[in-house]
Structure formats: structure tokens, C-alpha cells
């Protein structure tokens, strides 16, 4: 079946071929995800678009409990027929699949199967510009690949050695793993080198400023736009997911005459793959050095509350829930009624709120004042104090 499809693809290939993709999402009824299945798939469609796939449709299912094949039997049969009838190239699943699930589904469907994690990794890889960004994403992709590589050969391994497992099969497993491990080692060494250069630059910068503030938020919330307003940072701000992967830091001048640094960095997303969090550890660690976090929310997004929750949960996972924070309710120009917006979001205890439109420049002065007040209250972080002394 595979050969027929690829032949058909090759014959129809005129100009750049966009992969024709179907999106698949399933949810167990007892699951704890706050996101509606459709909303999660809307976002998956955006990610697929960012990876230049052409989304031809979606398949969803609510299951009584998680299925080993992701979908129930009947739904999977339907999907298989649809893939064949519509000449689909790729099926994209809304959750991370286990290596075994992925292999089983690929055999069943006869086309490429990718999961949400692989898709996000692909988008990151397309966006990475700096050497560090490229190495971080390469590290994540290789870590993701390693267990899946083993999966490809596990039918041989399961036989537990002996007849039929010697020879080219076993050699291949070992060779592949050795190559991939070697590559992992090389990437890690290169990353260490790039990072130590950056750390020394950061040390120099830190010694000139008093406080560290950092923007955080869901991808596309307007962090870079706010950054550019506050510090004329010149960071690209585009209507796409994950425009920013690398951290940019600038000096921030405050009304009291105090100065701080402000950093713009990578955004968060629903079901952010752990492998990415791990490989972006150094970038994200900068957040733990911050004295103050500015959490930017796109209030015009209908999933704004869920997105803010993802950011809160991710920060909690990084042990940063107690960091002083300002909630920056951005894109106010796109919604009617500032007071109502403030009321809706004001239920969060002890968090200062500032309403902004980075596009129009509204609220930026108030934000600068709020930052000034917050950082003046707080003693300099110990890490930072060490860098200054
Ligand atoms: N209408 C409106 N659009 C805005 C506002 N702030 C940002 N945008 C737009 O929103 C899109 C995303 O802005 P970015 O600044 O790139 O968002 P980000 O949070 O840095 O996104 P990533 O780096 O991709 O995670 C861009 O098209 C901006 O022009 C705003 O206040 N109002
Ligand atoms: Mg950005």
C-alpha cells in the first residue's frame, strides 16, 4: 500500500508539495484536560499550518477510557478508509504517542504518523535562528528519536536473542543507537560551549543593571510586541506561533531612575513536550533568575483563560509559582470593555494587573510604573547580587 501511495504522490508532484494531513484527537471521559477537544485541534491545525501541512479534515472521539491504539476499533477502521480514499500523506495525533502506538498506527494506516510532540519540534526547528536555538531543538529531536529508533527494531529484540536475532538486524539496532548516542554527545558538547559564551555575556550585562525582569506567556500573546514597546528591542513580532525561540535581553529604564533588564523569550503551549522543556532548560532557567515575571495574556483569544492556566501550570512545574508577577492583559484594542476585562481577571489574588495594547501603545506607561513599584519593593535576587559584587 505504501508504495502505491508514494508512487501516486510522485506522479502528482507539481511544484512544492504540501503534505495532505488529517488531524486526530481522542479524549478519555475520565481525563482531566480543561481544553475542549475541538479547541485543542484548532491549535493543532495552527501548528500543522506552521509546519506547512495542508489540513484536510479532522477525526475526534470521546472514549470511555484511553485506548492502546489511541482510537477505538471502529473509528480506526473509518480513519484507515478515509486516508486511502482521500490520498492523505500524514496523520497527525493530538497527543504524544508511545513508540509502539506510533508503529502500530503507521502499519495500520499505511502513511506517515506523527504526534503533537513531533509537530511542535518541527515548528521549533523551522524557527530556530541562532546556533543555541538550533542545537537545543536538535537535542530535543534526537532525544525524541532515540526510543522510537529502538521501537523500529523491537520486533527483533522481543525475540530475546537466539535464532533470528543475530546478523544484520541486531547489528543495525546497535549501529543506529551508537550513531544517535554519538550525535547526542556531540550536540551536548556544542551546546555547553555556546552556553558558556552566553553566560559570560550575561554576567557582563548583569553587573551593569539592578533588577532582572522577564516576559512569560503563551505563544503569540504579544510578548515581543510588549518588549519592543518597553525597550525598543527590535525583536520580530509576528502573527505566528513560536516566532521567538531565543532570549533577547535589554536594559529597561524605569520612571524612578532605577534600571532593570528585561528579557523576551520562548512562549509556552498546551501540552508543551517535556523533551522540549528539558532541552530549553538553559533558556528557561533564566526565568528562575528573574526578580519579576511579566505574564502577557492575549485577552482577545477565546482560549485566553486556558492559555493563562497553561502558563501558570508550566511555571509551577518549573518551581516558579512564587515569583512576583504582573499580569499584562494585552490586545485590549481587540476587545470591548476594559473594566469588565479587569474584573474577570482580577479574581487572581495578589497579582497586579495592567491592561495594554502593545499594538496601539496603550498601558505601556502604567506597565513601566508597575514594574518600577514591584522591583523597588523586592531585594535583588541572590544570584544577581553575586554577579554585581
Ligand atoms: N491587535 C493587537 N495585536 C497585537 C498586540 N500585541 C501583539 N499583537 C500581534 O500579535 C501577534 C503576536 O505578537 P508577538 O509579539 O509576536 O507575540 P509573542 O508572544 O512574542 O509570540 P511568540 O514569540 O511567537 O511566542 C503579532 O501579529 C502582533 O502584531 C496588541 O496589543 N493588539
Ligand atoms: Mg515573541
mmCIF file of C-alpha atoms and ligand atoms in Angstrom:
data_model
loop_
_atom_site.group_PDB
_atom_site.id
_atom_site.type_symbol
_atom_site.label_atom_id
_atom_site.label_comp_id
_atom_site.label_asym_id
_atom_site.label_seq_id
_atom_site.Cartn_x
_atom_site.Cartn_y
_atom_site.Cartn_z
ATOM 1 C CA UNK A 1 0.000 0.000 0.000
ATOM 2 C CA UNK A 2 2.820 2.349 0.939
ATOM 3 C CA UNK A 3 4.430 2.008 -2.444
ATOM 4 C CA UNK A 4 1.199 2.743 -4.319
ATOM 5 C CA UNK A 5 0.690 5.949 -2.368
ATOM 6 C CA UNK A 6 4.179 7.257 -2.739
ATOM 7 C CA UNK A 7 4.058 6.492 -6.453
ATOM 8 C CA UNK A 8 0.801 8.400 -6.705
ATOM 9 C CA UNK A 9 2.332 11.296 -4.796
ATOM 10 C CA UNK A 10 5.345 11.370 -7.043
ATOM 11 C CA UNK A 11 3.174 11.393 -10.147
ATOM 12 C CA UNK A 12 1.086 14.278 -8.892
ATOM 13 C CA UNK A 13 4.036 16.253 -7.663
ATOM 14 C CA UNK A 14 3.901 19.628 -9.371
ATOM 15 C CA UNK A 15 5.658 22.453 -7.606
ATOM 16 C CA UNK A 16 6.249 22.306 -3.869
ATOM 17 C CA UNK A 17 4.108 19.511 -2.483
ATOM 18 C CA UNK A 18 2.182 20.293 0.677
ATOM 19 C CA UNK A 19 1.612 17.265 2.843
ATOM 20 C CA UNK A 20 -2.090 16.486 2.998
ATOM 21 C CA UNK A 21 -2.854 15.835 6.632
ATOM 22 C CA UNK A 22 -5.705 14.603 8.775
ATOM 23 C CA UNK A 23 -5.841 15.602 12.451
ATOM 24 C CA UNK A 24 -6.900 13.098 15.068
ATOM 25 C CA UNK A 25 -7.841 13.776 18.673
ATOM 26 C CA UNK A 26 -9.285 11.479 21.310
ATOM 27 C CA UNK A 27 -10.221 12.164 24.884
ATOM 28 C CA UNK A 28 -10.931 9.700 27.651
ATOM 29 C CA UNK A 29 -14.094 10.681 29.546
ATOM 30 C CA UNK A 30 -12.307 10.469 32.879
ATOM 31 C CA UNK A 31 -9.436 12.695 31.662
ATOM 32 C CA UNK A 32 -8.586 15.946 33.407
ATOM 33 C CA UNK A 33 -7.832 18.172 30.421
ATOM 34 C CA UNK A 34 -9.587 21.545 30.639
ATOM 35 C CA UNK A 35 -9.379 22.090 26.917
ATOM 36 C CA UNK A 36 -12.253 21.137 24.678
ATOM 37 C CA UNK A 37 -11.182 18.558 22.122
ATOM 38 C CA UNK A 38 -12.121 20.891 19.271
ATOM 39 C CA UNK A 39 -10.113 23.752 20.714
ATOM 40 C CA UNK A 40 -7.084 21.553 21.135
ATOM 41 C CA UNK A 41 -7.456 20.501 17.488
ATOM 42 C CA UNK A 42 -7.864 24.125 16.371
ATOM 43 C CA UNK A 43 -4.465 24.735 17.867
ATOM 44 C CA UNK A 44 -3.076 21.534 16.335
ATOM 45 C CA UNK A 45 -4.298 22.845 12.963
ATOM 46 C CA UNK A 46 -2.368 26.092 13.541
ATOM 47 C CA UNK A 47 0.736 24.090 14.358
ATOM 48 C CA UNK A 48 0.235 21.928 11.263
ATOM 49 C CA UNK A 49 -0.119 25.098 9.182
ATOM 50 C CA UNK A 50 3.111 26.408 10.678
ATOM 51 C CA UNK A 51 4.770 23.156 9.553
ATOM 52 C CA UNK A 52 3.304 23.785 6.088
ATOM 53 C CA UNK A 53 0.926 20.849 6.029
ATOM 54 C CA UNK A 54 -2.454 21.181 4.365
ATOM 55 C CA UNK A 55 -5.138 20.097 6.804
ATOM 56 C CA UNK A 56 -7.844 18.135 5.000
ATOM 57 C CA UNK A 57 -10.028 17.300 7.961
ATOM 58 C CA UNK A 58 -10.232 16.013 11.488
ATOM 59 C CA UNK A 59 -11.380 12.944 13.351
ATOM 60 C CA UNK A 60 -12.327 13.105 17.016
ATOM 61 C CA UNK A 61 -13.549 10.608 19.554
ATOM 62 C CA UNK A 62 -14.581 10.578 23.196
ATOM 63 C CA UNK A 63 -13.639 7.250 24.689
ATOM 64 C CA UNK A 64 -14.697 5.654 27.962
ATOM 65 C CA UNK A 65 -11.005 5.074 28.694
ATOM 66 C CA UNK A 66 -7.684 5.569 26.875
ATOM 67 C CA UNK A 67 -7.216 3.112 24.016
ATOM 68 C CA UNK A 68 -3.922 1.333 23.273
ATOM 69 C CA UNK A 69 -4.430 2.225 19.619
ATOM 70 C CA UNK A 70 -5.409 5.807 20.540
ATOM 71 C CA UNK A 71 -8.789 5.476 18.770
ATOM 72 C CA UNK A 72 -11.463 2.827 19.207
ATOM 73 C CA UNK A 73 -11.546 -0.034 16.711
ATOM 74 C CA UNK A 74 -14.419 1.229 14.540
ATOM 75 C CA UNK A 75 -13.082 4.789 14.380
ATOM 76 C CA UNK A 76 -9.678 3.485 13.387
ATOM 77 C CA UNK A 77 -11.221 1.475 10.541
ATOM 78 C CA UNK A 78 -13.025 4.605 9.321
ATOM 79 C CA UNK A 79 -9.834 6.594 9.524
ATOM 80 C CA UNK A 80 -7.942 3.965 7.515
ATOM 81 C CA UNK A 81 -10.565 4.080 4.762
ATOM 82 C CA UNK A 82 -10.549 7.858 4.741
ATOM 83 C CA UNK A 83 -6.764 8.048 4.500
ATOM 84 C CA UNK A 84 -6.879 5.789 1.485
ATOM 85 C CA UNK A 85 -9.858 7.399 -0.235
ATOM 86 C CA UNK A 86 -8.604 10.965 0.195
ATOM 87 C CA UNK A 87 -4.958 10.303 -0.626
ATOM 88 C CA UNK A 88 -3.760 11.535 2.759
ATOM 89 C CA UNK A 89 0.024 11.700 3.283
ATOM 90 C CA UNK A 90 0.229 12.200 7.022
ATOM 91 C CA UNK A 91 -1.959 11.625 10.055
ATOM 92 C CA UNK A 92 -1.278 13.918 12.997
ATOM 93 C CA UNK A 93 -2.329 12.851 16.503
ATOM 94 C CA UNK A 94 -3.073 15.452 19.159
ATOM 95 C CA UNK A 95 -1.124 13.697 21.929
ATOM 96 C CA UNK A 96 2.315 12.199 22.282
ATOM 97 C CA UNK A 97 2.150 8.580 21.087
ATOM 98 C CA UNK A 98 4.270 5.836 22.566
ATOM 99 C CA UNK A 99 6.792 4.349 20.117
ATOM 100 C CA UNK A 100 4.676 1.182 19.951
ATOM 101 C CA UNK A 101 1.451 3.108 19.299
ATOM 102 C CA UNK A 102 3.129 5.064 16.558
ATOM 103 C CA UNK A 103 4.452 1.933 14.860
ATOM 104 C CA UNK A 104 1.131 0.109 15.140
ATOM 105 C CA UNK A 105 -0.765 3.075 13.723
ATOM 106 C CA UNK A 106 1.704 3.551 10.902
ATOM 107 C CA UNK A 107 1.381 -0.113 9.907
ATOM 108 C CA UNK A 108 -2.392 0.089 10.059
ATOM 109 C CA UNK A 109 -2.796 3.389 8.218
ATOM 110 C CA UNK A 110 -0.004 2.843 5.692
ATOM 111 C CA UNK A 111 1.066 6.504 5.814
ATOM 112 C CA UNK A 112 3.280 8.660 7.983
ATOM 113 C CA UNK A 113 2.028 9.085 11.542
ATOM 114 C CA UNK A 114 3.247 11.955 13.667
ATOM 115 C CA UNK A 115 2.215 13.172 17.084
ATOM 116 C CA UNK A 116 1.786 16.587 18.646
ATOM 117 C CA UNK A 117 5.299 16.492 20.056
ATOM 118 C CA UNK A 118 6.940 15.772 16.685
ATOM 119 C CA UNK A 119 4.866 18.546 15.127
ATOM 120 C CA UNK A 120 5.899 21.107 17.757
ATOM 121 C CA UNK A 121 9.516 20.003 17.363
ATOM 122 C CA UNK A 122 9.197 20.549 13.621
ATOM 123 C CA UNK A 123 7.808 24.067 14.085
ATOM 124 C CA UNK A 124 10.613 24.897 16.511
ATOM 125 C CA UNK A 125 13.193 23.539 14.065
ATOM 126 C CA UNK A 126 11.801 25.794 11.323
ATOM 127 C CA UNK A 127 12.002 28.849 13.576
ATOM 128 C CA UNK A 128 15.400 28.335 15.184
ATOM 129 C CA UNK A 129 17.810 31.040 14.070
ATOM 130 C CA UNK A 130 20.716 31.154 16.494
ATOM 131 C CA UNK A 131 23.255 28.402 16.998
ATOM 132 C CA UNK A 132 21.996 27.783 20.535
ATOM 133 C CA UNK A 133 18.378 27.576 19.399
ATOM 134 C CA UNK A 134 19.291 25.168 16.622
ATOM 135 C CA UNK A 135 21.317 22.975 18.968
ATOM 136 C CA UNK A 136 18.562 22.931 21.585
ATOM 137 C CA UNK A 137 15.997 21.799 19.083
ATOM 138 C CA UNK A 138 18.359 19.244 17.589
ATOM 139 C CA UNK A 139 18.907 17.871 21.085
ATOM 140 C CA UNK A 140 15.150 17.574 21.645
ATOM 141 C CA UNK A 141 14.610 15.903 18.260
ATOM 142 C CA UNK A 142 17.378 13.403 18.871
ATOM 143 C CA UNK A 143 16.137 12.574 22.384
ATOM 144 C CA UNK A 144 12.675 12.088 20.892
ATOM 145 C CA UNK A 145 14.056 9.846 18.169
ATOM 146 C CA UNK A 146 16.112 7.529 20.366
ATOM 147 C CA UNK A 147 13.322 5.398 21.911
ATOM 148 C CA UNK A 148 11.478 5.409 18.597
ATOM 149 C CA UNK A 149 14.507 4.126 16.810
ATOM 150 C CA UNK A 150 14.637 1.240 19.257
ATOM 151 C CA UNK A 151 10.929 0.737 18.610
ATOM 152 C CA UNK A 152 11.547 0.176 14.936
ATOM 153 C CA UNK A 153 13.658 -2.833 15.736
ATOM 154 C CA UNK A 154 11.903 -4.110 18.824
ATOM 155 C CA UNK A 155 10.198 -6.896 16.879
ATOM 156 C CA UNK A 156 13.658 -8.421 16.671
ATOM 157 C CA UNK A 157 14.620 -7.590 20.227
ATOM 158 C CA UNK A 158 11.455 -9.072 21.655
ATOM 159 C CA UNK A 159 12.595 -12.451 20.417
ATOM 160 C CA UNK A 160 15.126 -12.213 23.228
ATOM 161 C CA UNK A 161 18.244 -13.159 21.335
ATOM 162 C CA UNK A 162 18.958 -16.536 19.773
ATOM 163 C CA UNK A 163 17.930 -17.707 16.332
ATOM 164 C CA UNK A 164 16.908 -14.931 14.005
ATOM 165 C CA UNK A 165 18.166 -12.086 16.147
ATOM 166 C CA UNK A 166 21.800 -12.274 15.212
ATOM 167 C CA UNK A 167 23.060 -10.857 11.995
ATOM 168 C CA UNK A 168 22.084 -7.669 10.246
ATOM 169 C CA UNK A 169 19.037 -6.915 12.460
ATOM 170 C CA UNK A 170 20.894 -6.754 15.711
ATOM 171 C CA UNK A 171 23.893 -5.048 14.181
ATOM 172 C CA UNK A 172 21.564 -2.433 12.793
ATOM 173 C CA UNK A 173 19.984 -1.720 16.188
ATOM 174 C CA UNK A 174 23.356 -1.318 17.787
ATOM 175 C CA UNK A 175 24.795 0.753 14.986
ATOM 176 C CA UNK A 176 21.784 3.088 14.920
ATOM 177 C CA UNK A 177 21.816 3.562 18.656
ATOM 178 C CA UNK A 178 25.526 4.123 18.760
ATOM 179 C CA UNK A 179 25.274 6.719 15.991
ATOM 180 C CA UNK A 180 22.426 8.518 17.697
ATOM 181 C CA UNK A 181 24.141 8.458 21.107
ATOM 182 C CA UNK A 182 27.290 9.785 19.487
ATOM 183 C CA UNK A 183 25.260 12.573 17.956
ATOM 184 C CA UNK A 184 23.653 13.351 21.322
ATOM 185 C CA UNK A 185 27.090 13.643 22.913
ATOM 186 C CA UNK A 186 28.281 15.992 20.176
ATOM 187 C CA UNK A 187 25.218 18.233 20.426
ATOM 188 C CA UNK A 188 25.573 18.462 24.207
ATOM 189 C CA UNK A 189 29.238 19.420 23.956
ATOM 190 C CA UNK A 190 28.500 22.093 21.347
ATOM 191 C CA UNK A 191 25.657 23.428 23.475
ATOM 192 C CA UNK A 192 27.894 23.673 26.523
ATOM 193 C CA UNK A 193 30.357 25.700 24.519
ATOM 194 C CA UNK A 194 27.727 28.101 23.127
ATOM 195 C CA UNK A 195 26.151 28.473 26.552
ATOM 196 C CA UNK A 196 29.327 29.267 28.382
ATOM 197 C CA UNK A 197 29.919 32.094 25.908
ATOM 198 C CA UNK A 198 26.421 33.394 26.510
ATOM 199 C CA UNK A 199 26.734 33.072 30.285
ATOM 200 C CA UNK A 200 29.822 35.250 30.269
ATOM 201 C CA UNK A 201 27.999 37.859 28.177
ATOM 202 C CA UNK A 202 25.093 37.724 30.596
ATOM 203 C CA UNK A 203 27.453 38.158 33.534
ATOM 204 C CA UNK A 204 28.808 41.324 31.971
ATOM 205 C CA UNK A 205 25.334 42.662 31.315
ATOM 206 C CA UNK A 206 24.078 41.772 34.756
ATOM 207 C CA UNK A 207 26.795 43.684 36.503
ATOM 208 C CA UNK A 208 25.506 46.911 34.955
ATOM 209 C CA UNK A 209 21.852 46.646 35.986
ATOM 210 C CA UNK A 210 19.993 46.237 39.211
ATOM 211 C CA UNK A 211 16.950 44.065 38.633
ATOM 212 C CA UNK A 212 16.001 41.247 36.312
ATOM 213 C CA UNK A 213 12.548 41.111 34.751
ATOM 214 C CA UNK A 214 11.357 38.601 32.217
ATOM 215 C CA UNK A 215 8.353 38.283 29.926
ATOM 216 C CA UNK A 216 6.483 34.992 30.003
ATOM 217 C CA UNK A 217 3.299 33.869 28.337
ATOM 218 C CA UNK A 218 1.514 31.723 25.855
ATOM 219 C CA UNK A 219 2.895 31.759 22.340
ATOM 220 C CA UNK A 220 1.542 34.623 20.196
ATOM 221 C CA UNK A 221 0.246 36.561 23.242
ATOM 222 C CA UNK A 222 2.272 39.637 22.262
ATOM 223 C CA UNK A 223 5.349 39.257 24.477
ATOM 224 C CA UNK A 224 7.725 40.526 21.801
ATOM 225 C CA UNK A 225 5.385 43.412 20.963
ATOM 226 C CA UNK A 226 5.316 44.437 24.654
ATOM 227 C CA UNK A 227 9.093 44.003 24.786
ATOM 228 C CA UNK A 228 9.576 46.296 21.786
ATOM 229 C CA UNK A 229 7.356 48.937 23.388
ATOM 230 C CA UNK A 230 9.208 48.818 26.700
ATOM 231 C CA UNK A 231 12.769 48.745 25.422
ATOM 232 C CA UNK A 232 12.722 49.346 21.642
ATOM 233 C CA UNK A 233 14.054 45.840 21.363
ATOM 234 C CA UNK A 234 13.589 45.316 17.631
ATOM 235 C CA UNK A 235 12.524 41.701 18.170
ATOM 236 C CA UNK A 236 10.344 40.335 15.336
ATOM 237 C CA UNK A 237 6.696 40.244 16.417
ATOM 238 C CA UNK A 238 4.578 38.194 14.032
ATOM 239 C CA UNK A 239 1.188 36.598 13.970
ATOM 240 C CA UNK A 240 2.517 33.061 14.175
ATOM 241 C CA UNK A 241 3.311 30.542 16.861
ATOM 242 C CA UNK A 242 6.839 30.468 18.252
ATOM 243 C CA UNK A 243 8.279 33.479 16.419
ATOM 244 C CA UNK A 244 10.640 33.863 19.328
ATOM 245 C CA UNK A 245 12.837 30.971 20.390
ATOM 246 C CA UNK A 246 15.912 32.769 21.607
ATOM 247 C CA UNK A 247 16.185 35.072 24.549
ATOM 248 C CA UNK A 248 16.881 38.750 23.990
ATOM 249 C CA UNK A 249 17.772 40.971 26.925
ATOM 250 C CA UNK A 250 17.832 44.771 27.022
ATOM 251 C CA UNK A 251 18.226 47.435 29.637
ATOM 252 C CA UNK A 252 14.927 48.795 30.873
ATOM 253 C CA UNK A 253 14.720 52.383 32.160
ATOM 254 C CA UNK A 254 12.213 52.959 34.922
ATOM 255 C CA UNK A 255 10.479 56.219 35.967
ATOM 256 C CA UNK A 256 12.183 56.299 39.386
ATOM 257 C CA UNK A 257 15.561 56.340 37.696
ATOM 258 C CA UNK A 258 16.212 52.721 38.668
ATOM 259 C CA UNK A 259 17.180 50.398 35.872
ATOM 260 C CA UNK A 260 16.500 46.759 35.235
ATOM 261 C CA UNK A 261 17.000 44.235 32.496
ATOM 262 C CA UNK A 262 14.071 42.914 30.514
ATOM 263 C CA UNK A 263 14.193 39.591 28.659
ATOM 264 C CA UNK A 264 11.911 38.312 25.922
ATOM 265 C CA UNK A 265 11.925 34.564 25.476
ATOM 266 C CA UNK A 266 10.216 31.462 24.074
ATOM 267 C CA UNK A 267 6.465 31.110 24.652
ATOM 268 C CA UNK A 268 4.560 28.225 26.176
ATOM 269 C CA UNK A 269 1.919 25.991 24.608
ATOM 270 C CA UNK A 270 -0.718 23.469 25.673
ATOM 271 C CA UNK A 271 0.946 20.049 26.114
ATOM 272 C CA UNK A 272 4.431 21.545 25.811
ATOM 273 C CA UNK A 273 6.559 18.440 25.202
ATOM 274 C CA UNK A 274 8.743 17.541 28.205
ATOM 275 C CA UNK A 275 11.610 16.825 25.813
ATOM 276 C CA UNK A 276 11.498 20.477 24.743
ATOM 277 C CA UNK A 277 11.321 21.774 28.302
ATOM 278 C CA UNK A 278 14.406 19.674 29.040
ATOM 279 C CA UNK A 279 16.396 20.863 26.050
ATOM 280 C CA UNK A 280 15.358 24.503 26.561
ATOM 281 C CA UNK A 281 16.299 24.205 30.229
ATOM 282 C CA UNK A 282 19.043 26.820 29.962
ATOM 283 C CA UNK A 283 16.746 29.321 28.258
ATOM 284 C CA UNK A 284 14.012 28.686 30.770
ATOM 285 C CA UNK A 285 16.416 28.800 33.699
ATOM 286 C CA UNK A 286 16.795 32.484 33.012
ATOM 287 C CA UNK A 287 13.248 32.816 34.282
ATOM 288 C CA UNK A 288 14.342 31.491 37.635
ATOM 289 C CA UNK A 289 16.913 34.271 37.836
ATOM 290 C CA UNK A 290 14.241 36.912 37.361
ATOM 291 C CA UNK A 291 13.105 39.152 40.207
ATOM 292 C CA UNK A 292 9.808 39.742 38.439
ATOM 293 C CA UNK A 293 7.828 37.971 35.723
ATOM 294 C CA UNK A 294 5.511 39.812 33.346
ATOM 295 C CA UNK A 295 2.863 37.316 32.300
ATOM 296 C CA UNK A 296 1.427 38.526 28.989
ATOM 297 C CA UNK A 297 -2.065 37.280 28.094
ATOM 298 C CA UNK A 298 -3.870 37.801 24.782
ATOM 299 C CA UNK A 299 -7.282 38.716 26.206
ATOM 300 C CA UNK A 300 -8.845 38.718 22.739
ATOM 301 C CA UNK A 301 -8.232 34.981 22.369
ATOM 302 C CA UNK A 302 -11.256 32.874 23.198
ATOM 303 C CA UNK A 303 -8.941 30.409 24.916
ATOM 304 C CA UNK A 304 -7.264 33.164 26.984
ATOM 305 C CA UNK A 305 -8.199 31.621 30.349
ATOM 306 C CA UNK A 306 -6.992 28.155 29.352
ATOM 307 C CA UNK A 307 -3.800 29.640 27.925
ATOM 308 C CA UNK A 308 -3.108 31.568 31.139
ATOM 309 C CA UNK A 309 -3.661 28.336 33.050
ATOM 310 C CA UNK A 310 -1.096 26.550 30.857
ATOM 311 C CA UNK A 311 1.411 29.291 31.686
ATOM 312 C CA UNK A 312 0.654 29.073 35.421
ATOM 313 C CA UNK A 313 0.987 25.281 35.345
ATOM 314 C CA UNK A 314 4.240 25.393 33.377
ATOM 315 C CA UNK A 315 5.710 27.921 35.810
ATOM 316 C CA UNK A 316 4.578 25.746 38.695
ATOM 317 C CA UNK A 317 6.256 22.746 37.075
ATOM 318 C CA UNK A 318 9.453 24.790 36.994
ATOM 319 C CA UNK A 319 9.096 25.648 40.669
ATOM 320 C CA UNK A 320 8.405 29.313 39.927
ATOM 321 C CA UNK A 321 4.857 29.752 41.252
ATOM 322 C CA UNK A 322 6.018 32.098 43.986
ATOM 323 C CA UNK A 323 7.833 34.527 41.724
ATOM 324 C CA UNK A 324 6.453 38.066 41.904
ATOM 325 C CA UNK A 325 4.336 38.595 38.849
ATOM 326 C CA UNK A 326 2.431 41.238 36.926
ATOM 327 C CA UNK A 327 -0.427 40.091 34.752
ATOM 328 C CA UNK A 328 -0.290 42.024 31.475
ATOM 329 C CA UNK A 329 -3.676 41.803 29.779
ATOM 330 C CA UNK A 330 -2.697 42.581 26.201
ATOM 331 C CA UNK A 331 -4.509 43.145 22.873
ATOM 332 C CA UNK A 332 -7.094 45.226 24.675
ATOM 333 C CA UNK A 333 -7.741 47.082 21.413
ATOM 334 C CA UNK A 334 -9.442 43.923 20.115
ATOM 335 C CA UNK A 335 -11.981 43.624 22.939
ATOM 336 C CA UNK A 336 -14.697 45.913 24.173
ATOM 337 C CA UNK A 337 -14.882 46.944 27.823
ATOM 338 C CA UNK A 338 -11.641 47.294 29.729
ATOM 339 C CA UNK A 339 -13.324 47.378 33.182
ATOM 340 C CA UNK A 340 -15.060 44.042 32.547
ATOM 341 C CA UNK A 341 -11.809 42.500 31.410
ATOM 342 C CA UNK A 342 -10.134 43.725 34.572
ATOM 343 C CA UNK A 343 -12.960 42.345 36.692
ATOM 344 C CA UNK A 344 -12.815 38.924 35.049
ATOM 345 C CA UNK A 345 -9.095 38.609 35.585
ATOM 346 C CA UNK A 346 -8.974 40.421 38.911
ATOM 347 C CA UNK A 347 -10.088 37.338 40.790
ATOM 348 C CA UNK A 348 -6.489 36.178 40.930
ATOM 349 C CA UNK A 349 -5.245 37.026 44.401
ATOM 350 C CA UNK A 350 -2.275 39.286 44.989
ATOM 351 C CA UNK A 351 -1.388 39.705 41.351
ATOM 352 C CA UNK A 352 -1.075 43.178 39.938
ATOM 353 C CA UNK A 353 -2.922 43.686 36.663
ATOM 354 C CA UNK A 354 -2.068 46.097 33.843
ATOM 355 C CA UNK A 355 -4.177 46.448 30.699
ATOM 356 C CA UNK A 356 -2.242 47.048 27.494
ATOM 357 C CA UNK A 357 -2.376 47.220 23.762
ATOM 358 C CA UNK A 358 1.158 46.778 22.551
ATOM 359 C CA UNK A 359 -0.122 47.491 19.056
ATOM 360 C CA UNK A 360 -1.572 50.891 19.970
ATOM 361 C CA UNK A 361 0.902 51.638 22.744
ATOM 362 C CA UNK A 362 -1.797 51.826 25.448
ATOM 363 C CA UNK A 363 -0.928 50.981 29.028
ATOM 364 C CA UNK A 364 2.815 50.852 28.478
ATOM 365 C CA UNK A 365 3.478 53.792 30.811
ATOM 366 C CA UNK A 366 1.356 52.133 33.514
ATOM 367 C CA UNK A 367 3.226 48.877 32.969
ATOM 368 C CA UNK A 368 6.554 50.637 33.375
ATOM 369 C CA UNK A 369 5.296 52.206 36.631
ATOM 370 C CA UNK A 370 4.022 48.875 37.908
ATOM 371 C CA UNK A 371 7.381 47.242 37.180
ATOM 372 C CA UNK A 372 9.133 50.103 38.950
ATOM 373 C CA UNK A 373 6.990 49.663 42.062
ATOM 374 C CA UNK A 374 7.378 45.887 42.145
ATOM 375 C CA UNK A 375 11.125 45.796 41.683
ATOM 376 C CA UNK A 376 11.698 48.582 44.197
ATOM 377 C CA UNK A 377 9.889 46.535 46.830
ATOM 378 C CA UNK A 378 11.979 43.441 46.291
ATOM 379 C CA UNK A 379 15.569 42.861 47.322
ATOM 380 C CA UNK A 380 17.907 41.963 44.476
ATOM 381 C CA UNK A 381 17.964 38.233 43.799
ATOM 382 C CA UNK A 382 20.919 36.448 45.382
ATOM 383 C CA UNK A 383 22.192 35.187 42.066
ATOM 384 C CA UNK A 384 22.207 38.669 40.756
ATOM 385 C CA UNK A 385 23.752 40.168 43.853
ATOM 386 C CA UNK A 386 26.600 37.727 43.422
ATOM 387 C CA UNK A 387 27.096 38.871 39.845
ATOM 388 C CA UNK A 388 27.146 42.539 40.877
ATOM 389 C CA UNK A 389 29.568 42.194 43.787
HETATM 390 N N1 LIG B 1 -4.315 43.837 17.911
HETATM 391 C C1 LIG B 1 -3.216 43.621 18.608
HETATM 392 N N2 LIG B 1 -2.280 42.785 18.141
HETATM 393 C C2 LIG B 1 -1.177 42.600 18.884
HETATM 394 C C3 LIG B 1 -0.971 43.228 20.140
HETATM 395 N N3 LIG B 1 0.199 42.800 20.638
HETATM 396 C C4 LIG B 1 0.716 41.945 19.727
HETATM 397 N N4 LIG B 1 -0.109 41.827 18.670
HETATM 398 C C5 LIG B 1 0.072 40.988 17.481
HETATM 399 O O1 LIG B 1 0.057 39.631 17.898
HETATM 400 C C6 LIG B 1 0.952 38.838 17.110
HETATM 401 C C7 LIG B 1 1.922 38.121 18.037
HETATM 402 O O2 LIG B 1 2.744 39.056 18.671
HETATM 403 P P1 LIG B 1 4.182 38.677 19.224
HETATM 404 O O3 LIG B 1 4.716 39.889 19.892
HETATM 405 O O4 LIG B 1 4.997 38.055 18.150
HETATM 406 O O5 LIG B 1 3.782 37.571 20.287
HETATM 407 P P2 LIG B 1 4.742 36.661 21.160
HETATM 408 O O6 LIG B 1 4.041 36.431 22.454
HETATM 409 O O7 LIG B 1 6.103 37.255 21.220
HETATM 410 O O8 LIG B 1 4.729 35.320 20.310
HETATM 411 P P3 LIG B 1 5.841 34.144 20.131
HETATM 412 O O9 LIG B 1 7.201 34.750 20.206
HETATM 413 O O10 LIG B 1 5.522 33.605 18.780
HETATM 414 O O11 LIG B 1 5.567 33.158 21.215
HETATM 415 C C8 LIG B 1 1.633 39.826 16.164
HETATM 416 O O12 LIG B 1 0.949 39.774 14.929
HETATM 417 C C9 LIG B 1 1.422 41.171 16.834
HETATM 418 O O13 LIG B 1 1.383 42.250 15.925
HETATM 419 C C10 LIG B 1 -1.993 44.106 20.607
HETATM 420 O O14 LIG B 1 -1.940 44.701 21.670
HETATM 421 N N5 LIG B 1 -3.079 44.256 19.791
HETATM 422 MG MG1 LIG B 2 7.867 36.562 20.608
#
